[in-house]
Amino acid sequence: QYEETDFTAAEFSENEIKGVVFRHCRFRSADFAGMVLSGCQFESCDFTATAFNGVTVVRCAFLNCRFLYANCFAAFFDDCKMTGTTFEECDCTAFQIRAGDWSYTLIQELDFHNTHLEDINFEQADLCGSNFDKSTVTRCNFRGANLTGSSFRNADLRGSCIAETNLLEINLKGAKIDLEQAVLLASALGAVYEP
């Protein structure tokens, strides 16, 4: 375990970091490029200007961490818990997520077009301006998420939760939705569903 350790500008030579706990650590300008992180836990850590490009992150937890000006190009997060973590002014091009808990995260303007998202919890996340066009979004939870300016054109949203979202500020043209979602959309438009 590491607590309040300063890893500023560190260049990690290991190909994999596995099962390590970091609390209140600083990774400013550190280089993780191309690494595999597996089973690690990061609590309230600072990743400002970190090179996180090409990283594969497997079953890790990033709790209330901050990525500011980080390079997250082609980063892949597999079944991770990211609660309360913020990605601000980051390069998230080709960013990929498989499953996991992304509740209460700030991660705006992501490009998920033409991808398959499954079993991801985005509850209360700020996904403003993200692109989900032509995506298949299965069993994902967007309850209370900020989706202002996001687009789901020709996406398949059936089976996902979109309750308590700002539906009128989302582009849903051509999207496939289920009955529950249709009722929510009708309600947002002021209509009343009566079977």
Coordinates of N, CA, C and O in Angstrom, one line a residue:
Q1 N 0.8 -1.2 0.0 CA 0.0 0.0 0.0 C 0.9 1.3 0.0 O 1.9 1.3 0.6
Y2 N 0.4 2.3 -0.7 CA 1.1 3.6 -0.7 C 0.1 4.6 -0.3 O -1.1 4.7 -0.7
E3 N 0.5 5.5 0.6 CA -0.4 6.6 1.1 C 0.3 7.9 1.1 O 1.4 8.0 1.6
E4 N -0.3 8.9 0.4 CA 0.2 10.3 0.3 C 1.7 10.2 -0.3 O 2.5 11.0 0.1
T5 N 1.9 9.3 -1.2 CA 3.2 9.2 -1.9 C 3.2 10.0 -3.1 O 2.2 10.1 -3.9
D6 N 4.3 10.7 -3.4 CA 4.4 11.5 -4.6 C 5.1 10.8 -5.7 O 6.3 10.5 -5.6
F7 N 4.4 10.4 -6.8 CA 4.9 9.8 -7.9 C 5.0 10.7 -9.1 O 5.0 10.3 -10.3
T8 N 5.2 12.0 -8.9 CA 5.2 13.0 -9.9 C 6.3 12.7 -10.9 O 7.5 12.5 -10.6
A9 N 5.9 12.7 -12.2 CA 6.9 12.5 -13.3 C 7.5 11.1 -13.3 O 8.5 10.9 -14.0
A10 N 6.9 10.2 -12.6 CA 7.5 8.8 -12.5 C 7.3 8.1 -13.9 O 6.2 8.3 -14.5
E11 N 8.2 7.3 -14.3 CA 8.1 6.5 -15.4 C 8.1 5.0 -15.0 O 9.1 4.5 -14.6
F12 N 6.9 4.4 -15.1 CA 6.8 3.1 -14.6 C 7.3 2.1 -15.6 O 6.9 2.0 -16.7
S13 N 8.3 1.3 -15.2 CA 9.0 0.4 -16.1 C 8.3 -1.0 -16.1 O 8.5 -1.8 -17.1
E14 N 7.4 -1.3 -15.1 CA 6.7 -2.5 -15.1 C 5.7 -2.6 -16.3 O 5.1 -1.6 -16.6
N15 N 5.5 -3.8 -16.8 CA 4.4 -4.0 -17.8 C 3.0 -4.1 -17.1 O 2.0 -3.8 -17.7
E16 N 3.0 -4.5 -15.8 CA 1.8 -4.6 -15.1 C 1.9 -4.2 -13.6 O 2.9 -4.6 -13.0
I17 N 0.9 -3.5 -13.1 CA 0.9 -3.3 -11.7 C -0.4 -4.0 -11.2 O -1.5 -3.8 -11.7
K18 N -0.2 -4.9 -10.2 CA -1.3 -5.8 -9.8 C -1.6 -5.7 -8.3 O -0.6 -5.9 -7.6
G19 N -2.8 -5.5 -7.9 CA -3.2 -5.7 -6.6 C -2.6 -4.7 -5.6 O -2.5 -5.0 -4.4
V20 N -2.3 -3.5 -6.1 CA -1.7 -2.4 -5.2 C -2.7 -1.4 -4.8 O -3.6 -1.0 -5.6
V21 N -2.6 -0.9 -3.6 CA -3.6 0.1 -3.1 C -2.8 1.5 -3.0 O -1.7 1.5 -2.4
F22 N -3.4 2.5 -3.6 CA -2.8 3.9 -3.5 C -3.9 4.8 -2.9 O -5.0 4.9 -3.4
R23 N -3.5 5.5 -1.9 CA -4.4 6.5 -1.2 C -3.8 7.9 -1.2 O -2.7 8.0 -0.7
H24 N -4.5 8.8 -1.7 CA -4.1 10.2 -1.7 C -2.7 10.4 -2.3 O -1.8 11.1 -1.8
C25 N -2.4 9.7 -3.4 CA -1.1 9.8 -4.0 C -1.2 10.7 -5.2 O -2.2 11.0 -5.8
R26 N 0.0 11.3 -5.6 CA 0.1 12.2 -6.7 C 0.9 11.5 -7.8 O 2.0 11.1 -7.7
F27 N 0.2 11.5 -9.0 CA 0.8 10.9 -10.2 C 1.0 12.0 -11.3 O 0.9 11.6 -12.5
R28 N 1.1 13.2 -10.9 CA 1.2 14.3 -11.9 C 2.3 14.0 -12.9 O 3.5 13.8 -12.6
S29 N 1.9 14.1 -14.2 CA 2.9 13.9 -15.3 C 3.6 12.5 -15.3 O 4.6 12.3 -16.0
A30 N 3.0 11.5 -14.6 CA 3.6 10.2 -14.6 C 3.3 9.5 -15.9 O 2.3 9.9 -16.6
D31 N 4.1 8.5 -16.3 CA 3.9 7.8 -17.6 C 3.5 6.4 -17.3 O 4.2 5.5 -16.9
F32 N 2.2 6.1 -17.6 CA 1.6 4.7 -17.5 C 1.4 4.1 -18.9 O 0.8 3.1 -19.0
A33 N 1.9 4.8 -20.0 CA 1.5 4.4 -21.3 C 1.7 2.9 -21.6 O 2.8 2.4 -21.4
G34 N 0.6 2.3 -22.1 CA 0.7 0.9 -22.6 C 0.7 -0.1 -21.5 O 0.9 -1.3 -21.8
M35 N 0.6 0.3 -20.2 CA 0.6 -0.6 -19.1 C -0.7 -1.4 -18.9 O -1.7 -1.0 -19.4
V36 N -0.6 -2.4 -18.1 CA -1.8 -3.1 -17.6 C -1.9 -2.9 -16.1 O -1.0 -3.2 -15.3
L37 N -3.1 -2.4 -15.6 CA -3.3 -2.2 -14.2 C -4.4 -3.2 -13.9 O -5.5 -3.2 -14.5
S38 N -4.2 -4.1 -12.9 CA -5.1 -5.2 -12.6 C -5.3 -5.3 -11.1 O -4.4 -5.4 -10.3
G39 N -6.6 -5.2 -10.7 CA -7.0 -5.4 -9.3 C -6.4 -4.3 -8.4 O -6.3 -4.6 -7.2
C40 N -6.1 -3.1 -8.9 CA -5.6 -2.1 -8.0 C -6.7 -1.2 -7.5 O -7.8 -1.1 -8.1
Q41 N -6.4 -0.4 -6.5 CA -7.3 0.5 -5.9 C -6.6 1.9 -5.7 O -5.6 2.0 -5.1
F42 N -7.2 2.9 -6.3 CA -6.7 4.3 -6.2 C -7.8 5.1 -5.5 O -8.9 5.2 -6.0
E43 N -7.5 5.7 -4.4 CA -8.4 6.6 -3.7 C -7.9 8.0 -3.6 O -6.8 8.2 -3.1
S44 N -8.7 8.9 -4.1 CA -8.4 10.3 -4.1 C -7.0 10.6 -4.6 O -6.3 11.4 -3.9
C45 N -6.7 10.1 -5.7 CA -5.4 10.3 -6.3 C -5.4 11.3 -7.4 O -6.5 11.5 -8.1
D46 N -4.3 12.0 -7.7 CA -4.2 13.1 -8.7 C -3.4 12.6 -9.9 O -2.3 12.3 -9.8
F47 N -4.1 12.5 -11.0 CA -3.5 12.0 -12.3 C -3.4 13.2 -13.3 O -3.4 13.0 -14.5
T48 N -3.2 14.4 -12.8 CA -3.0 15.6 -13.7 C -1.9 15.4 -14.7 O -0.8 15.0 -14.3
A49 N -2.2 15.6 -16.0 CA -1.2 15.5 -17.1 C -0.5 14.2 -17.2 O 0.6 14.0 -17.7
T50 N -1.2 13.1 -16.7 CA -0.6 11.8 -16.8 C -0.7 11.2 -18.2 O -1.7 11.4 -18.9
A51 N 0.3 10.4 -18.6 CA 0.2 9.7 -19.9 C -0.5 8.4 -19.6 O 0.1 7.5 -19.0
F52 N -1.7 8.3 -19.9 CA -2.5 7.1 -19.7 C -3.0 6.5 -21.0 O -3.9 5.7 -21.0
N53 N -2.3 6.8 -22.0 CA -2.7 6.3 -23.4 C -2.3 4.8 -23.5 O -1.3 4.4 -23.1
G54 N -3.3 4.1 -24.1 CA -3.0 2.7 -24.4 C -3.1 1.8 -23.1 O -2.7 0.6 -23.2
V55 N -3.5 2.3 -22.0 CA -3.5 1.6 -20.8 C -4.7 0.6 -20.8 O -5.8 1.0 -21.2
T56 N -4.5 -0.6 -20.3 CA -5.6 -1.6 -20.0 C -5.8 -1.7 -18.5 O -4.9 -2.0 -17.8
V57 N -7.0 -1.3 -18.1 CA -7.3 -1.3 -16.7 C -8.4 -2.4 -16.4 O -9.5 -2.3 -16.9
V58 N -8.0 -3.4 -15.6 CA -8.9 -4.5 -15.4 C -9.3 -4.6 -13.9 O -8.4 -4.7 -13.0
R59 N -10.6 -4.5 -13.6 CA -11.2 -4.7 -12.3 C -10.4 -3.9 -11.2 O -10.0 -4.3 -10.2
C60 N -10.2 -2.6 -11.6 CA -9.6 -1.7 -10.7 C -10.6 -0.7 -10.1 O -11.7 -0.6 -10.7
A61 N -10.3 0.0 -9.0 CA -11.2 1.0 -8.5 C -10.4 2.3 -8.5 O -9.3 2.4 -8.0
F62 N -11.1 3.4 -9.0 CA -10.6 4.7 -9.0 C -11.7 5.5 -8.3 O -12.7 5.9 -8.9
L63 N -11.5 5.8 -7.0 CA -12.5 6.4 -6.2 C -12.2 7.9 -5.9 O -11.2 8.2 -5.3
N64 N -13.0 8.8 -6.4 CA -12.8 10.2 -6.2 C -11.4 10.7 -6.7 O -10.7 11.5 -6.0
C65 N -11.0 10.1 -7.8 CA -9.7 10.5 -8.4 C -9.9 11.7 -9.4 O -11.0 11.9 -9.9
R66 N -8.8 12.3 -9.8 CA -8.9 13.4 -10.7 C -7.9 13.3 -11.9 O -6.7 13.2 -11.7
F67 N -8.5 13.2 -13.1 CA -7.7 13.2 -14.3 C -7.9 14.6 -15.0 O -9.0 14.9 -15.4
L68 N -6.9 15.4 -15.0 CA -6.9 16.7 -15.6 C -5.8 16.8 -16.6 O -4.6 16.6 -16.3
Y69 N -6.2 17.2 -17.9 CA -5.2 17.3 -19.0 C -4.5 16.0 -19.2 O -3.3 16.0 -19.7
A70 N -5.1 14.9 -18.9 CA -4.4 13.6 -19.1 C -4.6 13.1 -20.5 O -5.6 13.4 -21.1
N71 N -3.7 12.3 -21.0 CA -3.8 11.6 -22.3 C -4.3 10.2 -22.1 O -3.6 9.3 -21.6
C72 N -5.6 10.1 -22.3 CA -6.3 8.8 -22.1 C -6.6 8.1 -23.5 O -7.5 7.3 -23.6
F73 N -5.9 8.5 -24.5 CA -6.1 7.9 -25.9 C -6.1 6.4 -25.8 O -5.1 5.8 -25.3
A74 N -7.1 5.8 -26.3 CA -7.2 4.3 -26.5 C -7.1 3.6 -25.1 O -6.7 2.4 -25.1
A75 N -7.4 4.3 -24.0 CA -7.5 3.6 -22.7 C -8.7 2.6 -22.7 O -9.7 3.0 -23.2
F76 N -8.5 1.5 -22.1 CA -9.6 0.5 -22.0 C -9.8 0.1 -20.5 O -8.9 -0.3 -19.8
F77 N -11.0 0.4 -20.0 CA -11.4 0.1 -18.7 C -12.4 -1.1 -18.7 O -13.5 -1.0 -19.2
D78 N -12.0 -2.2 -18.0 CA -12.7 -3.4 -18.0 C -13.2 -3.7 -16.6 O -12.5 -4.0 -15.7
D79 N -14.6 -3.6 -16.4 CA -15.2 -3.9 -15.2 C -14.6 -3.2 -14.0 O -14.2 -3.8 -13.0
C80 N -14.5 -1.9 -14.1 CA -13.9 -1.0 -13.1 C -14.9 -0.2 -12.3 O -16.0 0.0 -12.8
K81 N -14.5 0.2 -11.1 CA -15.4 1.0 -10.3 C -14.7 2.4 -10.3 O -13.6 2.6 -9.8
M82 N -15.4 3.4 -10.8 CA -14.9 4.7 -11.1 C -15.6 5.8 -10.3 O -15.5 7.0 -10.6
T83 N -16.3 5.5 -9.2 CA -17.2 6.4 -8.6 C -16.6 7.7 -8.1 O -15.5 7.7 -7.5
G84 N -17.2 8.8 -8.6 CA -16.7 10.1 -8.2 C -15.5 10.6 -8.9 O -15.0 11.7 -8.6
T85 N -15.0 9.9 -9.9 CA -13.7 10.3 -10.6 C -14.1 11.3 -11.7 O -15.1 11.2 -12.3
T86 N -13.2 12.3 -11.9 CA -13.4 13.3 -12.9 C -12.4 13.2 -14.0 O -11.2 13.1 -13.7
F87 N -12.8 13.4 -15.3 CA -11.9 13.5 -16.4 C -12.2 14.9 -17.0 O -13.2 15.1 -17.7
E88 N -11.3 15.8 -16.8 CA -11.4 17.2 -17.3 C -10.3 17.5 -18.3 O -9.2 17.3 -18.0
E89 N -10.8 18.0 -19.4 CA -9.8 18.5 -20.5 C -8.9 17.3 -20.9 O -7.7 17.6 -21.1
C90 N -9.4 16.1 -20.9 CA -8.5 15.0 -21.3 C -8.7 14.6 -22.7 O -9.8 14.8 -23.3
D91 N -7.7 13.9 -23.3 CA -7.9 13.3 -24.6 C -8.4 11.9 -24.4 O -7.7 11.0 -24.0
C92 N -9.7 11.7 -24.6 CA -10.4 10.5 -24.5 C -10.7 9.8 -25.8 O -11.7 9.0 -25.9
T93 N -10.0 10.2 -26.8 CA -10.2 9.6 -28.2 C -10.0 8.1 -28.1 O -9.1 7.6 -27.5
A94 N -11.0 7.3 -28.7 CA -10.9 5.8 -28.7 C -11.0 5.2 -27.3 O -10.5 4.1 -27.1
F95 N -11.5 5.9 -26.4 CA -11.8 5.5 -25.0 C -12.8 4.3 -25.1 O -13.8 4.4 -25.7
Q96 N -12.5 3.2 -24.3 CA -13.4 2.1 -24.3 C -13.7 1.7 -22.8 O -12.9 1.7 -22.0
I97 N -15.0 1.3 -22.6 CA -15.5 0.8 -21.3 C -16.2 -0.5 -21.5 O -17.0 -0.6 -22.4
R98 N -15.9 -1.5 -20.7 CA -16.7 -2.7 -20.7 C -17.2 -2.9 -19.2 O -16.4 -3.1 -18.3
A99 N -18.5 -2.9 -19.1 CA -19.1 -3.1 -17.8 C -18.6 -2.1 -16.7 O -17.9 -1.1 -17.1
G100 N -18.9 -2.3 -15.5 CA -18.4 -1.4 -14.4 C -19.3 -0.4 -13.9 O -20.4 -0.1 -14.4
D101 N -18.8 0.3 -12.8 CA -19.6 1.4 -12.1 C -18.9 2.7 -12.4 O -17.9 3.0 -11.9
W102 N -19.6 3.5 -13.2 CA -19.1 4.9 -13.6 C -20.1 5.9 -13.0 O -20.2 7.0 -13.5
S103 N -20.7 5.6 -11.9 CA -21.7 6.5 -11.2 C -20.9 7.8 -10.7 O -19.8 7.7 -10.2
Y104 N -21.6 8.9 -10.8 CA -21.1 10.2 -10.2 C -19.7 10.6 -10.8 O -19.0 11.3 -10.2
T105 N -19.4 10.1 -12.0 CA -18.2 10.5 -12.7 C -18.5 11.8 -13.6 O -19.6 12.0 -14.0
L106 N -17.5 12.5 -13.9 CA -17.5 13.6 -14.9 C -16.7 13.2 -16.0 O -15.4 13.1 -15.9
I107 N -17.3 12.9 -17.1 CA -16.5 12.4 -18.3 C -17.3 12.8 -19.6 O -18.1 12.0 -20.1
Q108 N -17.1 14.1 -20.0 CA -17.9 14.7 -21.0 C -17.4 14.4 -22.4 O -16.2 14.1 -22.6
E109 N -18.3 14.5 -23.4 CA -17.9 14.5 -24.8 C -17.2 13.3 -25.2 O -16.2 13.3 -26.0
L110 N -17.6 12.1 -24.7 CA -17.0 10.9 -25.1 C -17.6 10.4 -26.5 O -18.7 10.8 -26.8
D111 N -16.8 9.7 -27.3 CA -17.2 9.2 -28.6 C -17.4 7.7 -28.5 O -16.5 6.9 -28.5
F112 N -18.7 7.3 -28.3 CA -19.0 5.9 -28.2 C -19.8 5.4 -29.5 O -20.5 4.4 -29.4
H113 N -19.7 6.2 -30.6 CA -20.5 5.9 -31.7 C -20.2 4.5 -32.3 O -19.0 4.1 -32.3
N114 N -21.2 3.8 -32.7 CA -21.1 2.5 -33.3 C -20.3 1.4 -32.4 O -19.5 0.6 -32.9
T115 N -20.6 1.5 -31.1 CA -20.0 0.5 -30.2 C -21.1 -0.2 -29.5 O -22.2 0.1 -29.6
H116 N -20.7 -1.2 -28.7 CA -21.6 -2.0 -27.9 C -21.2 -1.7 -26.4 O -20.2 -2.1 -25.9
L117 N -22.2 -1.1 -25.7 CA -22.0 -0.8 -24.3 C -23.0 -1.7 -23.5 O -24.1 -1.8 -23.8
E118 N -22.4 -2.4 -22.5 CA -23.3 -3.4 -21.8 C -22.9 -3.4 -20.3 O -21.8 -3.3 -19.9
D119 N -24.0 -3.4 -19.5 CA -23.9 -3.5 -18.0 C -23.0 -2.4 -17.4 O -22.1 -2.7 -16.6
I120 N -23.2 -1.2 -17.8 CA -22.4 0.0 -17.2 C -23.4 0.8 -16.4 O -24.4 1.2 -16.9
N121 N -22.9 1.2 -15.2 CA -23.7 2.1 -14.4 C -23.2 3.5 -14.5 O -22.2 3.8 -14.0
F122 N -24.0 4.3 -15.2 CA -23.7 5.7 -15.4 C -24.6 6.6 -14.5 O -24.8 7.8 -14.8
E123 N -25.1 6.1 -13.4 CA -26.1 6.9 -12.6 C -25.4 8.2 -12.1 O -24.3 8.2 -11.6
Q124 N -26.1 9.3 -12.3 CA -25.7 10.6 -11.9 C -24.4 11.1 -12.5 O -23.8 12.0 -12.0
A125 N -24.0 10.4 -13.6 CA -22.7 10.8 -14.2 C -23.0 12.0 -15.1 O -24.1 12.2 -15.6
D126 N -21.9 12.8 -15.4 CA -22.0 13.9 -16.3 C -21.4 13.5 -17.6 O -20.2 13.5 -17.8
L127 N -22.3 13.2 -18.6 CA -21.9 12.7 -19.9 C -22.2 13.7 -21.0 O -22.4 13.4 -22.2
C128 N -22.3 15.0 -20.6 CA -22.7 16.0 -21.5 C -22.0 16.0 -22.8 O -20.7 15.9 -22.8
G129 N -22.7 16.1 -23.9 CA -22.1 16.2 -25.2 C -21.5 14.9 -25.8 O -20.7 14.9 -26.7
S130 N -21.9 13.7 -25.2 CA -21.3 12.5 -25.7 C -22.0 11.9 -26.9 O -23.2 12.2 -27.1
N131 N -21.3 11.1 -27.7 CA -21.9 10.6 -28.9 C -22.1 9.1 -28.8 O -21.1 8.3 -28.7
F132 N -23.4 8.7 -28.8 CA -23.7 7.3 -28.8 C -24.4 6.8 -30.1 O -25.1 5.8 -30.1
D133 N -24.2 7.6 -31.1 CA -24.9 7.3 -32.4 C -24.6 5.8 -32.9 O -23.4 5.4 -32.8
K134 N -25.6 5.1 -33.3 CA -25.5 3.8 -33.9 C -25.0 2.8 -32.9 O -24.5 1.7 -33.3
S135 N -25.0 3.1 -31.6 CA -24.5 2.1 -30.6 C -25.6 1.2 -30.1 O -26.8 1.6 -30.1
T136 N -25.2 0.1 -29.6 CA -26.1 -0.8 -28.9 C -25.8 -0.7 -27.4 O -24.7 -1.0 -27.0
V137 N -26.8 -0.2 -26.7 CA -26.6 0.2 -25.3 C -27.5 -0.8 -24.5 O -28.7 -0.6 -24.4
T138 N -26.9 -1.8 -23.9 CA -27.7 -2.9 -23.3 C -27.5 -2.9 -21.7 O -26.4 -2.9 -21.2
R139 N -28.6 -2.9 -21.0 CA -28.6 -2.9 -19.5 C -27.7 -1.9 -18.9 O -27.0 -2.2 -17.9
C140 N -27.7 -0.7 -19.5 CA -26.9 0.4 -18.9 C -27.8 1.3 -18.1 O -29.0 1.4 -18.4
N141 N -27.3 1.9 -17.0 CA -28.1 2.7 -16.1 C -27.7 4.1 -16.3 O -26.6 4.5 -15.8
F142 N -28.6 5.0 -16.8 CA -28.3 6.4 -17.0 C -29.2 7.2 -16.0 O -29.3 8.4 -16.2
R143 N -29.7 6.6 -15.0 CA -30.6 7.3 -14.1 C -30.0 8.6 -13.5 O -28.9 8.5 -12.9
G144 N -30.6 9.7 -13.7 CA -30.2 11.0 -13.2 C -28.9 11.5 -13.9 O -28.4 12.5 -13.4
A145 N -28.5 10.9 -15.0 CA -27.2 11.4 -15.6 C -27.5 12.6 -16.4 O -28.6 12.9 -16.9
N146 N -26.5 13.5 -16.5 CA -26.6 14.7 -17.4 C -26.2 14.3 -18.8 O -25.0 14.0 -19.1
L147 N -27.2 14.2 -19.7 CA -27.0 13.9 -21.1 C -27.2 15.0 -22.0 O -27.4 14.9 -23.2
T148 N -27.2 16.3 -21.5 CA -27.4 17.5 -22.3 C -26.5 17.5 -23.5 O -25.2 17.3 -23.4
G149 N -27.1 17.6 -24.7 CA -26.3 17.7 -25.9 C -25.7 16.4 -26.4 O -25.0 16.3 -27.4
S150 N -26.1 15.3 -25.8 CA -25.6 13.9 -26.2 C -26.5 13.4 -27.3 O -27.7 13.9 -27.5
S151 N -26.0 12.5 -28.1 CA -26.7 12.0 -29.3 C -26.8 10.5 -29.3 O -25.8 9.8 -29.1
F152 N -28.0 10.0 -29.5 CA -28.3 8.6 -29.6 C -28.9 8.3 -30.9 O -29.8 7.4 -31.0
R153 N -28.6 9.0 -32.0 CA -29.2 8.8 -33.3 C -28.9 7.3 -33.7 O -27.8 6.8 -33.7
N154 N -30.1 6.7 -34.1 CA -30.0 5.3 -34.6 C -29.4 4.3 -33.6 O -28.9 3.3 -34.1
A155 N -29.4 4.6 -32.4 CA -28.9 3.7 -31.3 C -30.0 2.8 -30.9 O -31.2 3.1 -31.0
D156 N -29.6 1.7 -30.2 CA -30.5 0.8 -29.6 C -30.4 0.9 -28.1 O -29.4 0.4 -27.5
L157 N -31.4 1.5 -27.5 CA -31.4 1.8 -26.1 C -32.2 0.8 -25.3 O -32.3 0.9 -24.0
R158 N -32.9 -0.1 -25.9 CA -33.8 -1.0 -25.3 C -33.2 -1.8 -24.1 O -32.1 -2.3 -24.3
G159 N -33.9 -1.8 -23.0 CA -33.4 -2.5 -21.8 C -32.5 -1.7 -20.9 O -32.0 -2.1 -19.8
S160 N -32.2 -0.4 -21.3 CA -31.4 0.5 -20.4 C -32.3 1.5 -19.7 O -33.4 1.7 -20.1
C161 N -31.8 2.0 -18.6 CA -32.6 2.9 -17.8 C -32.2 4.4 -18.1 O -31.1 4.8 -18.1
I162 N -33.3 5.1 -18.5 CA -33.1 6.6 -18.9 C -33.9 7.4 -18.0 O -34.2 8.6 -18.3
A163 N -34.4 6.9 -16.8 CA -35.2 7.7 -15.9 C -34.5 8.8 -15.3 O -33.3 8.8 -15.1
E164 N -35.2 9.9 -15.1 CA -34.7 11.1 -14.4 C -33.6 11.8 -15.2 O -32.7 12.5 -14.6
T165 N -33.5 11.6 -16.5 CA -32.6 12.3 -17.4 C -33.3 13.4 -18.1 O -34.5 13.4 -18.2
N166 N -32.5 14.3 -18.7 CA -33.1 15.4 -19.4 C -33.3 15.0 -20.9 O -32.6 15.4 -21.8
L167 N -34.4 14.2 -21.1 CA -34.7 13.6 -22.3 C -34.9 14.6 -23.5 O -34.6 14.3 -24.6
L168 N -35.4 15.8 -23.2 CA -35.7 16.7 -24.2 C -34.4 17.4 -24.7 O -34.5 18.2 -25.7
E169 N -33.3 17.2 -24.1 CA -32.0 17.8 -24.5 C -31.1 16.7 -25.1 O -29.9 16.9 -25.2
I170 N -31.7 15.6 -25.5 CA -30.9 14.5 -26.1 C -31.4 14.3 -27.5 O -32.6 14.3 -27.8
N171 N -30.5 14.0 -28.5 CA -30.9 13.6 -29.8 C -31.2 12.1 -29.9 O -30.3 11.3 -29.8
L172 N -32.5 11.8 -30.0 CA -33.0 10.4 -30.1 C -33.5 10.0 -31.4 O -34.2 9.0 -31.6
K173 N -33.2 10.8 -32.5 CA -33.7 10.5 -33.8 C -33.3 9.1 -34.3 O -32.1 8.8 -34.3
G174 N -34.3 8.3 -34.6 CA -34.0 7.0 -35.1 C -33.7 6.0 -34.1 O -33.4 4.8 -34.4
A175 N -33.7 6.3 -32.8 CA -33.3 5.4 -31.8 C -34.4 4.4 -31.5 O -35.5 4.7 -31.6
K176 N -33.9 3.2 -31.2 CA -34.9 2.1 -30.8 C -35.0 2.1 -29.3 O -34.1 2.1 -28.5
I177 N -36.3 2.3 -28.8 CA -36.6 2.3 -27.4 C -37.7 1.3 -27.1 O -38.5 0.9 -27.9
D178 N -37.7 1.0 -25.8 CA -38.8 0.0 -25.3 C -40.0 0.8 -24.8 O -40.0 2.0 -24.8
L179 N -41.0 0.1 -24.3 CA -42.2 0.7 -23.9 C -42.0 1.6 -22.7 O -42.5 2.8 -22.7
E180 N -41.2 1.2 -21.7 CA -41.0 2.0 -20.5 C -40.3 3.3 -20.9 O -40.6 4.4 -20.4
Q181 N -39.3 3.2 -21.8 CA -38.6 4.4 -22.3 C -39.6 5.3 -23.1 O -39.5 6.6 -22.9
A182 N -40.5 4.7 -23.9 CA -41.4 5.5 -24.6 C -42.4 6.3 -23.7 O -42.7 7.5 -24.0
V183 N -42.8 5.7 -22.6 CA -43.6 6.3 -21.6 C -42.9 7.5 -21.0 O -43.5 8.6 -20.8
L184 N -41.6 7.3 -20.6 CA -40.8 8.4 -20.1 C -40.7 9.6 -21.0 O -40.8 10.7 -20.7
L185 N -40.5 9.2 -22.3 CA -40.3 10.3 -23.3 C -41.6 11.0 -23.5 O -41.7 12.3 -23.6
A186 N -42.7 10.3 -23.6 CA -44.0 10.9 -23.7 C -44.3 11.8 -22.5 O -44.8 13.0 -22.7
S187 N -44.0 11.4 -21.3 CA -44.2 12.2 -20.1 C -43.4 13.5 -20.2 O -43.8 14.5 -19.8
A188 N -42.1 13.4 -20.7 CA -41.3 14.6 -20.8 C -41.9 15.6 -21.8 O -41.7 16.8 -21.6
L189 N -42.6 15.1 -22.7 CA -43.3 15.9 -23.7 C -44.7 16.4 -23.3 O -45.3 17.2 -24.0
G190 N -45.0 16.0 -22.1 CA -46.3 16.4 -21.5 C -47.5 15.5 -21.8 O -48.6 15.9 -21.4
A191 N -47.2 14.4 -22.5 CA -48.3 13.5 -22.8 C -48.5 12.5 -21.6 O -47.6 12.3 -20.8
V192 N -49.7 11.9 -21.6 CA -50.0 10.9 -20.6 C -50.3 9.5 -21.3 O -51.1 9.5 -22.2
Y193 N -49.5 8.5 -20.9 CA -49.7 7.2 -21.5 C -50.9 6.5 -20.8 O -50.9 6.3 -19.6
E194 N -51.9 6.0 -21.6 CA -53.0 5.2 -21.1 C -53.1 4.0 -21.9 O -53.4 4.1 -23.1
P195 N -52.9 2.8 -21.4 CA -53.0 1.6 -22.2 C -54.4 1.3 -22.6 O -55.4 1.7 -22.0

